[in-house]
Short mmCIF file of C-alpha atoms in Angstrom, two decimals:
data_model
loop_
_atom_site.label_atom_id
_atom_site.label_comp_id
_atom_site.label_asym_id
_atom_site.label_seq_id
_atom_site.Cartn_x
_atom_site.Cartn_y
_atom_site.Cartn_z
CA UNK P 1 11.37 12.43 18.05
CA UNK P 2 12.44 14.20 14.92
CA UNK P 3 14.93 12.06 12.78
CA UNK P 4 18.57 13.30 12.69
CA UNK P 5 19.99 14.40 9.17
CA UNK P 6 21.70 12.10 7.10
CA UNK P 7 23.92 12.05 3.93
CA UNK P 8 21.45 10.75 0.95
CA UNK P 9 22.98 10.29 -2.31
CA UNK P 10 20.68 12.41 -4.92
CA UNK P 11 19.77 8.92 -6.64
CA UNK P 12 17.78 7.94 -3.92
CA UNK P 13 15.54 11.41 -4.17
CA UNK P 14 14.94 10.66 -7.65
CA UNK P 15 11.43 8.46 -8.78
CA UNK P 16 11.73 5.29 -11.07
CA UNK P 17 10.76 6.61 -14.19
CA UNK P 18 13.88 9.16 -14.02
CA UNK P 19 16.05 6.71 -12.84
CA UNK P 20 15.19 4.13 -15.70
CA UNK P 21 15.81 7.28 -18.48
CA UNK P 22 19.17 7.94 -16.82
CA UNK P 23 20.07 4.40 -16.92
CA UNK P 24 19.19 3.90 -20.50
CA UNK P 25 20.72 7.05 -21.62
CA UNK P 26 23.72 5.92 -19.79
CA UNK P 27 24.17 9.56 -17.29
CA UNK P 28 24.28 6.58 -14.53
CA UNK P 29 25.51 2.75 -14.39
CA UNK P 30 23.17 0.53 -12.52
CA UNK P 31 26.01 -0.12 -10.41
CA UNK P 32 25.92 3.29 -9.08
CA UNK P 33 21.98 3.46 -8.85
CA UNK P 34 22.38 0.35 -6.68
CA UNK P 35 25.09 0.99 -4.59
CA UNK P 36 23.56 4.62 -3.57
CA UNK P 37 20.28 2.87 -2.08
CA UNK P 38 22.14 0.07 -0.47
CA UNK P 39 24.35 2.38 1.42
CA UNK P 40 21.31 4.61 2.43
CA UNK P 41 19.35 1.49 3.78
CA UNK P 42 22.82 0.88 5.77
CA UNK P 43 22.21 4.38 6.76
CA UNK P 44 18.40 4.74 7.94
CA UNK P 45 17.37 1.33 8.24
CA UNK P 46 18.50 1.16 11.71
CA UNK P 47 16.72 4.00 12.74
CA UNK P 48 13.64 2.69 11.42
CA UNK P 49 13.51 -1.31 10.98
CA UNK P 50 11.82 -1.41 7.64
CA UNK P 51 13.70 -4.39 6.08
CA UNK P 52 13.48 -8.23 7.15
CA UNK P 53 15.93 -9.81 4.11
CA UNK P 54 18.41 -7.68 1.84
CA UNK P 55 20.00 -9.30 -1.36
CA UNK P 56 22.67 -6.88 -1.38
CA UNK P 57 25.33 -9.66 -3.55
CA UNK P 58 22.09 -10.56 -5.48
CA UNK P 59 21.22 -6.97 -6.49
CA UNK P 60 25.44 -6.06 -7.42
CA UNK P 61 25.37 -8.71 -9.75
CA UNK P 62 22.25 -8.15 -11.28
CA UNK P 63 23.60 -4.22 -11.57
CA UNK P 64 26.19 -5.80 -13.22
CA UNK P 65 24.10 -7.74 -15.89
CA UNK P 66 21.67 -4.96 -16.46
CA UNK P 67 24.92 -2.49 -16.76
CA UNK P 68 26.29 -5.01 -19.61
CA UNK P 69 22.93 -4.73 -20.99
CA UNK P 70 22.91 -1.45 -21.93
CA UNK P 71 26.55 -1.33 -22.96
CA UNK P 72 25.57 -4.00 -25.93
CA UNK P 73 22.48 -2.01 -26.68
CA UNK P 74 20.17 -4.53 -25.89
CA UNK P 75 16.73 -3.98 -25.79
CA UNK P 76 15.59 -2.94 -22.43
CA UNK P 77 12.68 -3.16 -20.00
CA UNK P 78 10.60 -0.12 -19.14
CA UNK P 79 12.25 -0.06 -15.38
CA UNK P 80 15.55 -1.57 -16.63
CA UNK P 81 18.54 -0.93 -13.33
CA UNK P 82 15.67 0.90 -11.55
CA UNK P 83 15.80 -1.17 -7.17
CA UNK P 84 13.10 -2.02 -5.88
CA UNK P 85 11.81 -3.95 -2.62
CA UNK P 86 9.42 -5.90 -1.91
CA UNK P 87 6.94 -6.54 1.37
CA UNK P 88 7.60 -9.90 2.44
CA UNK P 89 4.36 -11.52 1.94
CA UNK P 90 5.11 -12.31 -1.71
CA UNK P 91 7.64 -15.39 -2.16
CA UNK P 92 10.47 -14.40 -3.88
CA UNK P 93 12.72 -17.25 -5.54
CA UNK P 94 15.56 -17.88 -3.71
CA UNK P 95 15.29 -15.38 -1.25
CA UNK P 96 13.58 -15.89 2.21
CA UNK P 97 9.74 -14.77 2.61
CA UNK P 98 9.24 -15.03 6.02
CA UNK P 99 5.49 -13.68 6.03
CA UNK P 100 6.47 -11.51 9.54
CA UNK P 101 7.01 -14.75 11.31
CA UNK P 102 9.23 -16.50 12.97
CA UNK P 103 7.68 -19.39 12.40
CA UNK P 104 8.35 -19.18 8.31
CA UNK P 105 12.02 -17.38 9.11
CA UNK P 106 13.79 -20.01 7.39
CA UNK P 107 11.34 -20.13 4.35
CA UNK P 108 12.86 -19.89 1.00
CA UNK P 109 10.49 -20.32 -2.01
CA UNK P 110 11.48 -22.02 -5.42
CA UNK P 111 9.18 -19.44 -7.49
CA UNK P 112 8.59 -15.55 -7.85
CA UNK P 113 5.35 -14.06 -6.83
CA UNK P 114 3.90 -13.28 -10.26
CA UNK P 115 4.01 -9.10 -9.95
CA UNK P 116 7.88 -9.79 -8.35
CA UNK P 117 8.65 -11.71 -11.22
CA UNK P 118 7.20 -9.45 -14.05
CA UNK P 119 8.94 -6.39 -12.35
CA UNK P 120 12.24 -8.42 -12.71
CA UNK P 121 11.30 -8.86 -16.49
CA UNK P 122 10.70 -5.27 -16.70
CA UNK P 123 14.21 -5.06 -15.77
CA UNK P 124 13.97 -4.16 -12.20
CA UNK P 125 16.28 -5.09 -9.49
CA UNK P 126 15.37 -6.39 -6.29
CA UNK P 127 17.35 -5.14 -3.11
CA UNK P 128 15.12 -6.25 -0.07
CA UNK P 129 12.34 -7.72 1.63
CA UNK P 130 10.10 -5.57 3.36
CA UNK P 131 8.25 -5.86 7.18
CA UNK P 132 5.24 -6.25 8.18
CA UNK P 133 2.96 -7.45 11.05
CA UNK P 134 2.78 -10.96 11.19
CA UNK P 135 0.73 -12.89 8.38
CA UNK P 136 0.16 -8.77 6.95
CA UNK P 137 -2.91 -8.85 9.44
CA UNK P 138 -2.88 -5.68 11.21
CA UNK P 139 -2.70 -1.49 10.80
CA UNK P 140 0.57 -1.49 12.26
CA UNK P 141 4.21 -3.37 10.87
CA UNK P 142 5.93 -4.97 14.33
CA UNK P 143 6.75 -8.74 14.19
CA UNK P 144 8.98 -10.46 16.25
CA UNK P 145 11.83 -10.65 13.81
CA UNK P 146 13.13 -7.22 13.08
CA UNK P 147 10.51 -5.23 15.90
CA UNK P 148 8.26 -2.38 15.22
CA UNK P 149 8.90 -0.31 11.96
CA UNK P 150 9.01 3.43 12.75
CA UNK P 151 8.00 6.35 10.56
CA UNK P 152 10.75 8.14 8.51
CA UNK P 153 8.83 11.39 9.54
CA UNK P 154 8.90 10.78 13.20
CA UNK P 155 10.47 7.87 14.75
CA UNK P 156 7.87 8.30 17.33
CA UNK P 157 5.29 7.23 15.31
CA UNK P 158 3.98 4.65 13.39
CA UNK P 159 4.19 3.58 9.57
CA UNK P 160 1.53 1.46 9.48
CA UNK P 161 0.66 -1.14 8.11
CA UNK P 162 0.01 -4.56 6.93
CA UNK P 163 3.12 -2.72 3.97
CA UNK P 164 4.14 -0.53 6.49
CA UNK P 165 8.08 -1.38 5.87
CA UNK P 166 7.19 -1.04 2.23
CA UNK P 167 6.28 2.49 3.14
CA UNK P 168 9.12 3.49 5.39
CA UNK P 169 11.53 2.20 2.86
CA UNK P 170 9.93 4.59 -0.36
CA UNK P 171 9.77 7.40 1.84
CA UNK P 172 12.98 6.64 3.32
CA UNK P 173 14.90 6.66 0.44
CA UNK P 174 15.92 3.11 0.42
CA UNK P 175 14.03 1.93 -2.78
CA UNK P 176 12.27 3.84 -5.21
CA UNK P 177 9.20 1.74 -5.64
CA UNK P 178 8.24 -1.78 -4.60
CA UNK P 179 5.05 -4.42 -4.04
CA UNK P 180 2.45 -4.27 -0.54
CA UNK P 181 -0.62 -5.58 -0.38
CA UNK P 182 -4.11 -4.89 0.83
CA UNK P 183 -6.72 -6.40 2.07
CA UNK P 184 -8.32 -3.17 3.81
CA UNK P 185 -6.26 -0.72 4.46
CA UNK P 186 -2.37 -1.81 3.59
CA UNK P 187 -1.12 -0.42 1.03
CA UNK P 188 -3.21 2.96 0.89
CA UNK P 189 -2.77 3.54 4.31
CA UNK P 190 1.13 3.19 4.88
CA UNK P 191 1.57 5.17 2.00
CA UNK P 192 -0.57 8.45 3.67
CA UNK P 193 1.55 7.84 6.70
CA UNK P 194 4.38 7.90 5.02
CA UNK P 195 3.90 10.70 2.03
CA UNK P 196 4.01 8.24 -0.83
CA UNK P 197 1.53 7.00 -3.45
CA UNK P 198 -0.06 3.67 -3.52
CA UNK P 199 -2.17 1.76 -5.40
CA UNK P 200 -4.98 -0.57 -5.02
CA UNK P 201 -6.06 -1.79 -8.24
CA UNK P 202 -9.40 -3.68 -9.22
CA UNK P 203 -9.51 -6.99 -8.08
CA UNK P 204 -8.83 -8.94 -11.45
CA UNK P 205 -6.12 -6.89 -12.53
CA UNK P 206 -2.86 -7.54 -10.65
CA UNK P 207 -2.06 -11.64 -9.90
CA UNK P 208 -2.08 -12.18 -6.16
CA UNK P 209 -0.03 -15.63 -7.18
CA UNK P 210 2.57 -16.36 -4.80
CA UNK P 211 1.28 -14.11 -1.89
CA UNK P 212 0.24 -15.36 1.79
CA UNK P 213 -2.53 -15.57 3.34
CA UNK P 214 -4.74 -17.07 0.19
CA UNK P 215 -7.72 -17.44 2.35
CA UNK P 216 -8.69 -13.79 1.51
CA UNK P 217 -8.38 -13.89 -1.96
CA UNK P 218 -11.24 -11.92 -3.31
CA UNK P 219 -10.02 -9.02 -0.91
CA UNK P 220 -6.68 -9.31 -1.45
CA UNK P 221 -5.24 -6.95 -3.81
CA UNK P 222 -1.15 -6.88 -4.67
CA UNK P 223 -0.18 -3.08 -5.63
CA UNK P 224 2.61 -0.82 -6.21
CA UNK P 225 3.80 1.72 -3.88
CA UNK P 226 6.54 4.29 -5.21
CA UNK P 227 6.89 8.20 -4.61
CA UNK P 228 5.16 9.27 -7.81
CA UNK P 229 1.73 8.64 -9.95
CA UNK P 230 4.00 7.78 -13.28
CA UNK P 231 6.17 5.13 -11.55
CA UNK P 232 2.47 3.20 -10.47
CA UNK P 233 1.89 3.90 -13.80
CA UNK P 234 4.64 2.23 -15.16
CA UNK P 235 4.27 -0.24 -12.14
CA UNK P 236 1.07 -1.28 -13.17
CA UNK P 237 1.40 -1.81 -17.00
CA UNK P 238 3.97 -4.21 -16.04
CA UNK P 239 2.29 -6.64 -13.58
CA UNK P 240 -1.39 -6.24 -14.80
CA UNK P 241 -2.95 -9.08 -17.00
CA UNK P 242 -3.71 -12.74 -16.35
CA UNK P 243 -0.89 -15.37 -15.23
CA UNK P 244 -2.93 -18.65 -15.64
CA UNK P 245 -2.99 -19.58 -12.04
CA UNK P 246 -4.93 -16.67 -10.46
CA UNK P 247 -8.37 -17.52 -11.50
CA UNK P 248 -9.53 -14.36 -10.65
CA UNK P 249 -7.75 -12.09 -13.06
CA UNK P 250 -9.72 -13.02 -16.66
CA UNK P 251 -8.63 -9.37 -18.51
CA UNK P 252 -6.24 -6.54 -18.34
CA UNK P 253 -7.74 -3.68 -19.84
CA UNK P 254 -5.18 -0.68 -20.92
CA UNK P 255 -4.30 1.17 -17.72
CA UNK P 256 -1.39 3.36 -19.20
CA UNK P 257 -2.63 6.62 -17.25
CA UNK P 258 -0.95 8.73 -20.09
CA UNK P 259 -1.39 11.87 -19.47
CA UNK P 260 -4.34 14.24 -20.99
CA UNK P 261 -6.44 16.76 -19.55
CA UNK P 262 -8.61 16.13 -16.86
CA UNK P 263 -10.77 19.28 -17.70
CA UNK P 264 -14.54 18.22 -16.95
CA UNK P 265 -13.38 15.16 -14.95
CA UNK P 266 -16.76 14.80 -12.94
CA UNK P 267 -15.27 14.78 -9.49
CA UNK P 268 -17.81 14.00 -6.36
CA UNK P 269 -15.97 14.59 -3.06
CA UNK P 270 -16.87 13.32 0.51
CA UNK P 271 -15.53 13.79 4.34
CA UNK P 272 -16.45 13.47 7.59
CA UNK P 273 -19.63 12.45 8.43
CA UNK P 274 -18.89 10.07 5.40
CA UNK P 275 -16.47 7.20 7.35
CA UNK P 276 -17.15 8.44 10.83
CA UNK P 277 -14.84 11.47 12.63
CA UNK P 278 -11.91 12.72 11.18
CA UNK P 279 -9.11 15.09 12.13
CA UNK P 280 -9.70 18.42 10.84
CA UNK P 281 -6.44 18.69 9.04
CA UNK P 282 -7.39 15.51 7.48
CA UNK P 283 -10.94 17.51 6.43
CA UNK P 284 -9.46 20.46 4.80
CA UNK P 285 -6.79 18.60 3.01
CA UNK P 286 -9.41 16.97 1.43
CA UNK P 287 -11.41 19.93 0.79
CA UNK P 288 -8.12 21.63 -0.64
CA UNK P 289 -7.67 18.77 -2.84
CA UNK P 290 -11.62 19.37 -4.17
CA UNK P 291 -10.56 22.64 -4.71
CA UNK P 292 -7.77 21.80 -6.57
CA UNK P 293 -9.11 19.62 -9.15
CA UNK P 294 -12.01 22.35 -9.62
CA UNK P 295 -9.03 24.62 -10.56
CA UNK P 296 -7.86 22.14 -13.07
CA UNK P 297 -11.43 22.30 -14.48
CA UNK P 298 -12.63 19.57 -13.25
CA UNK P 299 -16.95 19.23 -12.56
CA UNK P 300 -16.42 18.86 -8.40
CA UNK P 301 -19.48 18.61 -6.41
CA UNK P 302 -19.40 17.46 -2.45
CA UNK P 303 -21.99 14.60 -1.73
CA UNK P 304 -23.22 12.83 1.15
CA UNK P 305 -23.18 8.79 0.90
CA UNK P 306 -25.70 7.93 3.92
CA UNK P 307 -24.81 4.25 3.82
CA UNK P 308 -21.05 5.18 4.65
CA UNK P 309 -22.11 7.84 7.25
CA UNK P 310 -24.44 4.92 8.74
CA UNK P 311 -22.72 1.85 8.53
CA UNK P 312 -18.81 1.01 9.93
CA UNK P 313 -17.39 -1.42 7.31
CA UNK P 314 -14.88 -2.74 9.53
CA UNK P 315 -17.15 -4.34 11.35
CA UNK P 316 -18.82 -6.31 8.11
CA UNK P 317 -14.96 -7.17 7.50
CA UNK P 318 -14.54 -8.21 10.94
CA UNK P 319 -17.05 -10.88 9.98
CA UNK P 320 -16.65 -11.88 6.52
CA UNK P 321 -12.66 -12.04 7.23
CA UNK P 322 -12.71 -13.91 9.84
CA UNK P 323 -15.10 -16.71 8.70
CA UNK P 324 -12.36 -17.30 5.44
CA UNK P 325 -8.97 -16.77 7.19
CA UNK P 326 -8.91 -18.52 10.62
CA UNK P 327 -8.90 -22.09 9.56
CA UNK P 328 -6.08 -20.85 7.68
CA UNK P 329 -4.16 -19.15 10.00
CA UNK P 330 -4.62 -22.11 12.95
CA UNK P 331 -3.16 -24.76 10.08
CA UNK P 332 -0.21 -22.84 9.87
CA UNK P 333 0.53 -21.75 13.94
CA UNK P 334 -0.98 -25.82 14.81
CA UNK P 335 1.35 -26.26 17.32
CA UNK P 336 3.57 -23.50 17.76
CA UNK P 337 1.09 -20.88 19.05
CA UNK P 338 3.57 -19.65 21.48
CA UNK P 339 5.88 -18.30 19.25
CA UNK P 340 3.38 -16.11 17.53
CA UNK P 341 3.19 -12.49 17.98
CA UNK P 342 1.06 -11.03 20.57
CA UNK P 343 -1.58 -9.77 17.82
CA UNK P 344 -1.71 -12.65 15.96
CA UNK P 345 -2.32 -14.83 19.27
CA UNK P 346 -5.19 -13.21 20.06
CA UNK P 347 -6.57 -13.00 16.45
CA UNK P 348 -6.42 -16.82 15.97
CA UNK P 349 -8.36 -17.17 19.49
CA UNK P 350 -11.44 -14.63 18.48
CA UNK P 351 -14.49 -17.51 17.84
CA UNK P 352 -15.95 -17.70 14.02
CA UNK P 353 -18.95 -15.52 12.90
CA UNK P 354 -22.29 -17.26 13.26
CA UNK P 355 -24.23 -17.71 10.11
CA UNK P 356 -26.91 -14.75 10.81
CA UNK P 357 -23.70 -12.21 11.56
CA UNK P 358 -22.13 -13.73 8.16
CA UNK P 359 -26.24 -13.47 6.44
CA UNK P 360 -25.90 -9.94 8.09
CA UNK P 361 -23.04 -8.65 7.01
CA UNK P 362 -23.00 -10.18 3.49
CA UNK P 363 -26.79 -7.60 2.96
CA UNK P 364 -24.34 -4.52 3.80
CA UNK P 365 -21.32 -5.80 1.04
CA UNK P 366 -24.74 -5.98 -1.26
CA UNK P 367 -25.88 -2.34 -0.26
CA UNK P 368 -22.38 -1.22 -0.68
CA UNK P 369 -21.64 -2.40 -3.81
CA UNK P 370 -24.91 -1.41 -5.45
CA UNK P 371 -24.45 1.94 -3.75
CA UNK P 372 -20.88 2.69 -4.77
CA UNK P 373 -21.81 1.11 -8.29
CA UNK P 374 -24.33 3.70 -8.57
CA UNK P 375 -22.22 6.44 -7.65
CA UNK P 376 -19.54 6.03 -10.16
CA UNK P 377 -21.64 5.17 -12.81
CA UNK P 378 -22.98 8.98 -12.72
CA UNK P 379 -19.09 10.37 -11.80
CA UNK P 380 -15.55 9.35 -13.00
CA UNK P 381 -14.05 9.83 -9.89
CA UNK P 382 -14.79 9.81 -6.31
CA UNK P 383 -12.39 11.63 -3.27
CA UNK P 384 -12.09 11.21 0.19
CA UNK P 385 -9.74 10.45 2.86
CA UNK P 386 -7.25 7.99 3.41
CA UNK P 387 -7.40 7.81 6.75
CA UNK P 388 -8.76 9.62 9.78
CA UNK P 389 -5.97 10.73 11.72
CA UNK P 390 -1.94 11.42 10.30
CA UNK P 391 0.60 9.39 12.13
CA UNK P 392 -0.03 8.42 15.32
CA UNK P 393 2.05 6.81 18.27
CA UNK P 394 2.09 3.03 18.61
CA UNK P 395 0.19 -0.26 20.15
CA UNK P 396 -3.10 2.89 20.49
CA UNK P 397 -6.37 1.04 20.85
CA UNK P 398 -8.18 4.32 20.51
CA UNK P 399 -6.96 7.65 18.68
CA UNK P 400 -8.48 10.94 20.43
CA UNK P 401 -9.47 13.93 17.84
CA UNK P 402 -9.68 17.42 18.83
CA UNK P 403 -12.86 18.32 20.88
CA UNK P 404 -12.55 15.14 22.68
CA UNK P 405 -13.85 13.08 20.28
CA UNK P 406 -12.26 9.38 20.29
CA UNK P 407 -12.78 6.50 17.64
CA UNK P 408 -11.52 3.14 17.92
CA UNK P 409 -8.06 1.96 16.36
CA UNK P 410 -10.04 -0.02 13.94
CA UNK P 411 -11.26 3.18 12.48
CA UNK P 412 -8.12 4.04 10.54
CA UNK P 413 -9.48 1.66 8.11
CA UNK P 414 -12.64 2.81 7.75
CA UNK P 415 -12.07 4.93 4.53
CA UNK P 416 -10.30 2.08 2.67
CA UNK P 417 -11.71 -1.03 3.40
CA UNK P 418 -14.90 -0.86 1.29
CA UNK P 419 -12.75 -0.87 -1.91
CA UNK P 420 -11.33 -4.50 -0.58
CA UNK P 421 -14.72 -5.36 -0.13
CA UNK P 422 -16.01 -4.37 -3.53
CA UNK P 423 -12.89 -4.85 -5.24
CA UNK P 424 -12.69 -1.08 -7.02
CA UNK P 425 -9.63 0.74 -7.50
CA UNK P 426 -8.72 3.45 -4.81
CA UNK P 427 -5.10 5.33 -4.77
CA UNK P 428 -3.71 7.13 -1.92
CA UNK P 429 -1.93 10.22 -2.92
CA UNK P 430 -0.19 12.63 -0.37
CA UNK P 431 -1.30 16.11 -0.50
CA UNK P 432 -0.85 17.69 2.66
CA UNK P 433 0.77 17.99 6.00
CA UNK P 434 -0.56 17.89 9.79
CA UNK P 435 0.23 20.66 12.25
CA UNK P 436 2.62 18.43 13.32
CA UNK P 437 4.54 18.21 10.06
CA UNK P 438 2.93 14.79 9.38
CA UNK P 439 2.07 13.44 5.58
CA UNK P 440 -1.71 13.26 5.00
CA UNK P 441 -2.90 11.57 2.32
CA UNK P 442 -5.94 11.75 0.08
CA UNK P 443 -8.04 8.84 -1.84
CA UNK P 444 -9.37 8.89 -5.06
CA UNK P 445 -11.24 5.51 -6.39
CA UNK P 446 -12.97 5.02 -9.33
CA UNK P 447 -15.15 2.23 -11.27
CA UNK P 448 -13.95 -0.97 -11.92
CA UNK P 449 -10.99 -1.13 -14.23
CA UNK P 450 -11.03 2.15 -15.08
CA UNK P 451 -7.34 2.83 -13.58
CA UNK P 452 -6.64 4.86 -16.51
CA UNK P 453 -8.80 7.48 -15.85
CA UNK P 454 -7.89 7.29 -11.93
CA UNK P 455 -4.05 7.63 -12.65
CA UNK P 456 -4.40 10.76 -15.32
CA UNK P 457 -6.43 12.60 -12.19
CA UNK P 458 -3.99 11.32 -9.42
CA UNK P 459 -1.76 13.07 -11.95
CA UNK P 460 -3.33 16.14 -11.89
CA UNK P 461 -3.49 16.42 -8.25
CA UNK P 462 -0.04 15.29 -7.77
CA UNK P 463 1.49 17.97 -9.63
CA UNK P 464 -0.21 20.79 -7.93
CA UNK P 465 0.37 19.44 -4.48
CA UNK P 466 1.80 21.22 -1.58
CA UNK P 467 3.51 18.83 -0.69
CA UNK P 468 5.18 17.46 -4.44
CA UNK P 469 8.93 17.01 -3.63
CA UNK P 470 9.06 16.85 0.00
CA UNK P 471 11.26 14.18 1.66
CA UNK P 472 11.65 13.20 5.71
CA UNK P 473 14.21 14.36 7.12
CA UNK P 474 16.88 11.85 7.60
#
């Protein structure tokens, strides 16, 4: 069903880079840039069950702080007063982080997640904790504490997931940026559903310190999610770079994405066959975004990638996940299997790969990443879909295209999970609509570390968008 209309402060329409300029040129108090998205999360967030925790007493006297701040002319952080929420995988000190379970619904943690804790340097305020399917291991956010998050677009439909509240919320209004994260599909693919931007950066740029499950570590991937390519801009400068406890993150090469021309950009572009069927509003979106960087002056050629047109990399996931997360995931339900959610039941009951399916599927990763390697070596950028299909109903365990044609839930992820697997950057941008009025999405990855380039083109593309501007209407 369509959402009804309701009152939204302007504040809460406005990104986090123009928020954090009012602030420090003092046209707003923090108070006020607070108080507007607390009172629209009392508004909307009933409608569509996108927060778990909300530190409203927390977040007025840090508005206060921050307020006093500027008053004294302090030096301040590059988001200083600018909210933000955070998907409640990622501990956050003295706040609960319940993981989407009611078996951790009582869990508070002594220590910030790394990224949480660098926004907060940045001056950043936190208002909420975000939902999410339980343990973030699913496409869709519904856990048995707050229920099934709906889509601010259509209440009807879903917002995805595993940072599907993270997505609602952005969209929503409620925050203006905040932290998912993905380990195939969960950050890029809440924010098509919900007409936002998200980020997965290369593994071994962002700290996954202080997020849950660790099991999945080389595939996890913490990123920002906000409603504009300059705030995961500024996002990213400030939680990049090594912490000293996430092993994996040696570097932080500059990322600024400042912008500069994009003219003779070499841009290869793929869709369907490349990740199986898609919806043809999904196709020419893409195609419309090709078109669009060409008339930016960018070098765009289509391609075909026969290994992604062959192969379903869900199913090599399916395997490799699996064989690293269950052990895991029994420890921490041993015993109380009863009070798990009805997905994450039946995922800690599927058996463990045997070594030739692990053998098999660890030759595909190889072809993939030599393939994809090879790829970008030649161009700076690759595009694609997101996903398959805009938003779609609920609890679907297969999605029907026009022409009959039906692919498996699972497939929704088939466009984003081999950048988990190979750890390259991919952002999801929104740049068109569905004939139903619903947000598509586009992806654009590039090479290893080489977010710079990624965010100046995501730049580009954003600001000759069809859809630049629009919000749901709530």
């Amino acid at each position: 069903m369509p959402s009804p209309a309701l009152p939204v402060s302007d504040l809460c329409l406005l990104d986090a880079t123009e928020l954090a300029r009012r602030v420090r040129c003092r046209e707003v108090s923090v108070a006020e840039v607070v108080d507007a998205h607390l009172a629209r999360m009392d508004a909307v967030d009933p409608l569509l069950h996108a927060v778990i925790t909300r530190m409203d007493d927390a977040a007025r006297r840090m508005a206060q702080a921050a307020d006093a701040a500027v008053q004294r002319g302090d030096a301040l952080g590059t988001l200083h007063g600018v909210p933000f929420t955070v998907k409640d995988a990622l501990d956050t000190a003295g706040a609960r982080t319940t993981r989407g379970s009611r078996l951790f619904a009582d869990r508070v943690p002594e220590h910030d997640a790394t990224a949480v804790a660098r926004l907060k340097a940045a001056g950043a305020i936190l208002i909420a904790k975000t939902s999410l399917p339980e343990f973030s291991y699913w496409w869709e956010s519904d856990n048995a504490l707050v229920g099934r998050t709906l889509n601010p677009w259509n209440r009807e439909r879903t917002a995805g997931g595993s940072s599907g509240g993270e997505g609602a919320a952005i969209a929503a209004g409620m925050s203006p940026m905040g932290l998912g994260s993905d380990v195939a599909i969960s950050v890029r693919g809440p924010a098509s559903l919900n007409g936002i931007v998200g980020l997965k950066a290369t593994r071994g740029l962002v700290p996954s310190t202080g997020h849950w499950p660790t099991a999945l570590s080389p595939y996890w991937h913490v990123g920002p999610m906000a409603r504009s390519v300059r705030d995961i801009a500024r996002m990213l400068q400030a939680i990049q770079g090594p912490d000293g406890v996430d092993r994996r993150v040696s570097s932080a090469p500059a990322t600024d994405g400042a912008p500069r021309s994009i003219a003779g950009c070499k841009v290869a572009w793929i869709s369907d066959p490349a990740f199986g069927p898609a919806h043809p509003d999904v196709t020419r979106t893409v195609a419309a975004a090709a078109a669009a960087l060409e008339s930016l002056g960018c070098d765009v050629q289509r391609v075909q990638v026969p290994l992604l047109e062959q192969q379903d990399f869900t199913r090599v996931s399916a395997i490799l996940y699996p064989a690293r997360i269950l052990r895991e995931l029994r420890q921490a339900s041993a015993g109380h299997a009863d009070r798990l959610h009805a997905v994450m039941a039946q995922v800690i009951r599927q058996p463990e790969p045997s070594r030739d399916e692990l053998r098999g599927a660890l030759r595909l990763l190889g072809e993939l990443r030599a393939t994809l390697a090879g790829l970008l070596s030649r161009v700076d950028i690759l595009l694609g879909p997101t996903l398959p299909i805009a938003a779609a109903r609920p609890g679907q365990s297969t999605h029907t295209l026009p022409g009959g044609i039906e692919i498996p839930a699972r497939a929704v992820m088939r466009a984003t999970v081999p950048f988990n697997l190979t750890g390259l950057p991919a952002l999801s941008l929104p740049f068109g609509d569905s004939s139903e009025g619903l947000p598509i999405g586009v992806q654009l990855a590039a090479a290893a570390f080489a977010e710079g380039r990624l965010l100046q083109v995501a730049a580009g593309l954003e600001a000759v968008s069809p859809t630049r501007g629009r919000h749901p209407p709530l």
